[in-house]
Short mmCIF file of C-alpha atoms in Angstrom, two decimals:
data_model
loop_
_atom_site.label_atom_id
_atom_site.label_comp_id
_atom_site.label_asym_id
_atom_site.label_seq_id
_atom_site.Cartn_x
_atom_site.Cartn_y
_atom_site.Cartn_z
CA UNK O 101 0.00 0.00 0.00
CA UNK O 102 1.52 3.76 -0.46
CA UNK O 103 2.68 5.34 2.75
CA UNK O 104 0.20 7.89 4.44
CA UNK O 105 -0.17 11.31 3.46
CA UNK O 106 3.05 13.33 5.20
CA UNK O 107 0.44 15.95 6.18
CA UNK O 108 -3.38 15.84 6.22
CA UNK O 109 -3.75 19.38 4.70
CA UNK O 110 -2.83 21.36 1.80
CA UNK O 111 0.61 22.66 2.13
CA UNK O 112 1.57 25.39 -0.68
CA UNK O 113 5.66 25.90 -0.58
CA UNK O 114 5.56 30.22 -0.65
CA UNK O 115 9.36 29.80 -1.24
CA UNK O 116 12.08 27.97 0.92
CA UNK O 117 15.51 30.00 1.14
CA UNK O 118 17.51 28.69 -1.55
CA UNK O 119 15.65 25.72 -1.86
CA UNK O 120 12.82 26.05 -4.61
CA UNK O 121 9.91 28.47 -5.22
CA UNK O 122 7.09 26.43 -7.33
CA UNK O 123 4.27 29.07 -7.04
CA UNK O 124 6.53 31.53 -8.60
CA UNK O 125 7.34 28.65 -11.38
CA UNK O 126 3.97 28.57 -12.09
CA UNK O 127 3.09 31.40 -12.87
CA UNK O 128 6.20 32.13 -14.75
CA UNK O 129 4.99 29.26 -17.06
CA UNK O 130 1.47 30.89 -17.08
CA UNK O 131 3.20 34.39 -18.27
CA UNK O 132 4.87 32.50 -21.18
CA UNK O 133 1.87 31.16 -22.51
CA UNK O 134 0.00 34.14 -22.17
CA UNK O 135 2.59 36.41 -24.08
CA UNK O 136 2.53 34.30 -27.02
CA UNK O 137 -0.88 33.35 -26.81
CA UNK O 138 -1.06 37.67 -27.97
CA UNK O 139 1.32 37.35 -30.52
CA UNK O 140 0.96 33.92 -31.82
CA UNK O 141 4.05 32.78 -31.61
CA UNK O 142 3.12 29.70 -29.81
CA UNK O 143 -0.52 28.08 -28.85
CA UNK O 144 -1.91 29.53 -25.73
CA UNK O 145 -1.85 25.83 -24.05
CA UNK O 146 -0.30 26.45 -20.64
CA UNK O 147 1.75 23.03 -20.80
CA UNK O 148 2.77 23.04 -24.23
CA UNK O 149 3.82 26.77 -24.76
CA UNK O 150 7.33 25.67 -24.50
CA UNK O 151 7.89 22.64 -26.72
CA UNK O 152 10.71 23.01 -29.09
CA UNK O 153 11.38 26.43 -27.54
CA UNK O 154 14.77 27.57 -25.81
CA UNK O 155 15.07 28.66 -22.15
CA UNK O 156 17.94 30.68 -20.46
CA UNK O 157 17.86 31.43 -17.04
CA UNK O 158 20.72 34.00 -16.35
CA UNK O 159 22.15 34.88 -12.92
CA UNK O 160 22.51 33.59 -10.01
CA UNK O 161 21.10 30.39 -10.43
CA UNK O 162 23.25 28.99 -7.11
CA UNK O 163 20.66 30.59 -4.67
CA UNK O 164 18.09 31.63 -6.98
CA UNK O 165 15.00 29.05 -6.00
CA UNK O 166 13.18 30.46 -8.57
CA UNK O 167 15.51 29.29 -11.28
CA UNK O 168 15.39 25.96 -9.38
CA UNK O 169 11.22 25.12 -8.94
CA UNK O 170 11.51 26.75 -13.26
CA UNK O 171 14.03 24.13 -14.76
CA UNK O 172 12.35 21.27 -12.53
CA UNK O 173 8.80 21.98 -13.43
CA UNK O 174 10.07 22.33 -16.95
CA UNK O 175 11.34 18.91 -17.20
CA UNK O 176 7.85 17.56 -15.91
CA UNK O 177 6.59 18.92 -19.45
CA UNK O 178 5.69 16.04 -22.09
CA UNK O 179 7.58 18.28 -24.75
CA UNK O 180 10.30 20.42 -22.18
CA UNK O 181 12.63 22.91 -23.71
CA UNK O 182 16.39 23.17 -24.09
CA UNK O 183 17.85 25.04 -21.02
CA UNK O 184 20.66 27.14 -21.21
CA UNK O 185 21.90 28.28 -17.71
CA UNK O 186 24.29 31.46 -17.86
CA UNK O 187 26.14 32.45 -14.79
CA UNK O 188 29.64 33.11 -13.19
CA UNK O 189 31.38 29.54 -12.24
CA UNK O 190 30.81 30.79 -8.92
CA UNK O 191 26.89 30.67 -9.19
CA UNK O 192 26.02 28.20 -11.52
CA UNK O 193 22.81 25.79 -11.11
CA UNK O 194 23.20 23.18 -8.13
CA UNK O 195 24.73 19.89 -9.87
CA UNK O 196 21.89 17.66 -8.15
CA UNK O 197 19.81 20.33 -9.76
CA UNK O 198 20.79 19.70 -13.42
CA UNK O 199 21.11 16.07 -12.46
CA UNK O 200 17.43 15.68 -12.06
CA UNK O 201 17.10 17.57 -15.28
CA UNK O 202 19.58 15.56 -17.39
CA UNK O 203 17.88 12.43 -16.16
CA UNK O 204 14.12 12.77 -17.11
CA UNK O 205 15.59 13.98 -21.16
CA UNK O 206 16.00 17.47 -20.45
CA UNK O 207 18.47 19.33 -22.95
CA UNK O 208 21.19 21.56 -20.79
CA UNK O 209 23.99 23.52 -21.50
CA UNK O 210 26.07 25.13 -18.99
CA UNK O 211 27.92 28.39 -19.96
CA UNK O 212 28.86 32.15 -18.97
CA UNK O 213 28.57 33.68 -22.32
CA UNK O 214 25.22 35.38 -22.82
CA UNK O 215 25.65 36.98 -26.16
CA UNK O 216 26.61 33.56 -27.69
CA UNK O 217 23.46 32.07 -26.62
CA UNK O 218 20.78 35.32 -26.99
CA UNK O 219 19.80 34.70 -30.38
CA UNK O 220 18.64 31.36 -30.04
CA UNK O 221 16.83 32.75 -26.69
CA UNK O 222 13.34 32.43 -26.75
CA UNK O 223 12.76 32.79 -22.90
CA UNK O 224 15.60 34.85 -21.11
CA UNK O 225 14.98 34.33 -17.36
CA UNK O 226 17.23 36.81 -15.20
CA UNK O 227 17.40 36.80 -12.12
CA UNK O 228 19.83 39.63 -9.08
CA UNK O 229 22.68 38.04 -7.47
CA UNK O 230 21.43 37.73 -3.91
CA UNK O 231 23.64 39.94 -1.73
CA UNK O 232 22.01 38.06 0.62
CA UNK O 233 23.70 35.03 0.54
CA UNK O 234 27.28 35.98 0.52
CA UNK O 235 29.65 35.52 3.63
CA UNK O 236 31.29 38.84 3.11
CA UNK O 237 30.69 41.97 0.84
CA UNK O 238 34.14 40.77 -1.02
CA UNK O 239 32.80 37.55 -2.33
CA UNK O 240 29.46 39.64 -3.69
CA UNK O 241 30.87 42.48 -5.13
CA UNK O 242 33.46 39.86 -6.94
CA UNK O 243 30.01 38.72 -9.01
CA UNK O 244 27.47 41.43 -8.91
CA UNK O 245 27.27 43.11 -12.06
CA UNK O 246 28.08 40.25 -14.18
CA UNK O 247 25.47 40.50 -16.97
CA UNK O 248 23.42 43.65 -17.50
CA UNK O 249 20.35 43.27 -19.85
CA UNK O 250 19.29 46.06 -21.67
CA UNK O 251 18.44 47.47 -24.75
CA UNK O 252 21.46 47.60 -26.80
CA UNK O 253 21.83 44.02 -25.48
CA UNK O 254 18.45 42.72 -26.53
CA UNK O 255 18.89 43.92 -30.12
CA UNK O 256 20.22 40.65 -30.81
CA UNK O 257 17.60 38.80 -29.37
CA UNK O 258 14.88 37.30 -31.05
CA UNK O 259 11.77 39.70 -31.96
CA UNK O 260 9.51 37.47 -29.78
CA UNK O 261 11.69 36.64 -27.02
CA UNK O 262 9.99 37.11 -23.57
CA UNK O 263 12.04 38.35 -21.14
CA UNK O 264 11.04 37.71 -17.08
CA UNK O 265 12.38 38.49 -13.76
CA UNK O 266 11.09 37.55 -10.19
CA UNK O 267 11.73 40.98 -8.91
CA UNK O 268 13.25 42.29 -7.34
CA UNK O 269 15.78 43.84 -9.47
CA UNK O 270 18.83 45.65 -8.24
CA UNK O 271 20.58 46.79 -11.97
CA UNK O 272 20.37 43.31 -13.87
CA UNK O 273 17.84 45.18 -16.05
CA UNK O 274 18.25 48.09 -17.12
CA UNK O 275 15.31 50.80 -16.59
CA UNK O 276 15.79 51.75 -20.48
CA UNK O 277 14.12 48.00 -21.77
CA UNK O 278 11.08 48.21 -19.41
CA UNK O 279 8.71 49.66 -22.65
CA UNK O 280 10.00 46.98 -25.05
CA UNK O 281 7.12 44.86 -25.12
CA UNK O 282 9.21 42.07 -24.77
CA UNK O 283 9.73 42.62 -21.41
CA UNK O 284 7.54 40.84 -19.57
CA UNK O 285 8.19 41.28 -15.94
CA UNK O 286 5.87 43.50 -14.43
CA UNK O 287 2.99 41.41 -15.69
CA UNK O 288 4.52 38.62 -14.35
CA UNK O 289 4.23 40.04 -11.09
CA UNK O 290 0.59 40.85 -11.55
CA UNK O 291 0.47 37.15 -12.57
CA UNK O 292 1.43 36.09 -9.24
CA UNK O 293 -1.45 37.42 -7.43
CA UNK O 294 -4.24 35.71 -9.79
CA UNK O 295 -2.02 32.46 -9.77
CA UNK O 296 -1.98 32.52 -6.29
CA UNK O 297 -5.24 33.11 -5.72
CA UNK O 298 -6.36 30.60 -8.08
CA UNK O 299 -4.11 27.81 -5.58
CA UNK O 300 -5.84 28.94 -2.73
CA UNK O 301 -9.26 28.67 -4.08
CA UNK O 302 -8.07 25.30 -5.20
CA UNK O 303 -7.00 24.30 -1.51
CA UNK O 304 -10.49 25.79 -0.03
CA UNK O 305 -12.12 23.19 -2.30
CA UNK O 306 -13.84 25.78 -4.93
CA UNK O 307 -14.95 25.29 -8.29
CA UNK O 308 -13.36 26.98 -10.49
CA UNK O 309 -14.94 26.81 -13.98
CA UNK O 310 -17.47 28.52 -11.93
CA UNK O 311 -15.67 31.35 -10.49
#
């Protein structure tokens, strides 16, 4: 028989340290679909919006959960897409991380060259190095700064790309992309209260193809 239940009520994970952020994964994925779903450069099916398509999550992918609960959920997709994870050595993706990706057929490449990989870039997911999480102000300042996007940068990416961020930002974007309408970002964030709301409702047992 399967073990019991570790708890006997919904949990929802609001984001765990370093660890992994799924609500904020899914409503990334929901922004995706929604953005092309406008322009038609993909179907508007939530789980499919990403087949065949190119993802690179840029940062600091070491502590950044939501690059974590992103690449993961991605993999759980019946057609997932290529990842391409930019960083500094110093912060690249957890190995057990891109283990669990490389072992359910998930395409990655590891590298720290953004403009090599921008034109292929259908999703660019950037994230702020997380001052945070340094020991000392040495070790932070040695990697903050690494990639700036903005909108000399993005003239080589794709006409459709969709660009996201968590947010907060500190200067990983530049202010001078925010009225490209690729950028994506701010309603992402208004993404995260519907998706989140949606969860709940879920959890407090409503129906919601009648809401």
């Amino acid at each position: 028989p399967p073990p019991p239940p570790a708890a006997q009520k919904p949990i929802l994970n609001a984001g765990d340290g370093v660890g992994e952020h799924p609500t904020q994964a899914l409503l990334d994925l929901f922004t995706v679909a929604t953005a092309w779903a406008e322009t038609g450069a993909a179907p508007p099916d939530v789980l499919a919006c990403l087949a065949g398509k190119q993802l690179t999550l840029l940062g600091d992918l070491k502590h950044g959960r939501t690059t974590h609960s992103l690449a993961l959920l991605c993999s759980r997709l019946a057609a997932p897409p290529s990842l391409v994870l930019v960083s500094p050595p110093e912060l690249r993706m957890p190995q057990a991380v891109c283990d669990k990706l490389r072992a359910r057929g998930v395409a990655v490449e590891e590298t720290d060259a953004l403009r090599q990989v921008l034109p292929q870039t259908d999703v660019l997911y950037v994230t702020r190095v997380q001052r945070e999480r340094f020991a000392t102000e040495e070790a932070y300042r040695a990697v903050a700064g690494s990639y700036v996007v903005d909108k000399a940068l993005m003239e080589a990416a794709p006409p459709r790309c969709v660009v996201l961020h968590p947010l907060p930002r500190v200067d990983e974007i530049s202010t001078d992309f925010d009225a490209d309408p690729r950028a994506r970002y701010f309603e992402q964030m208004e993404n995260g209260m519907y998706v989140r709301m949606a969860l709940l409702a879920l959890v407090l047992g409503a129906d919601l193809a009648a809401l």
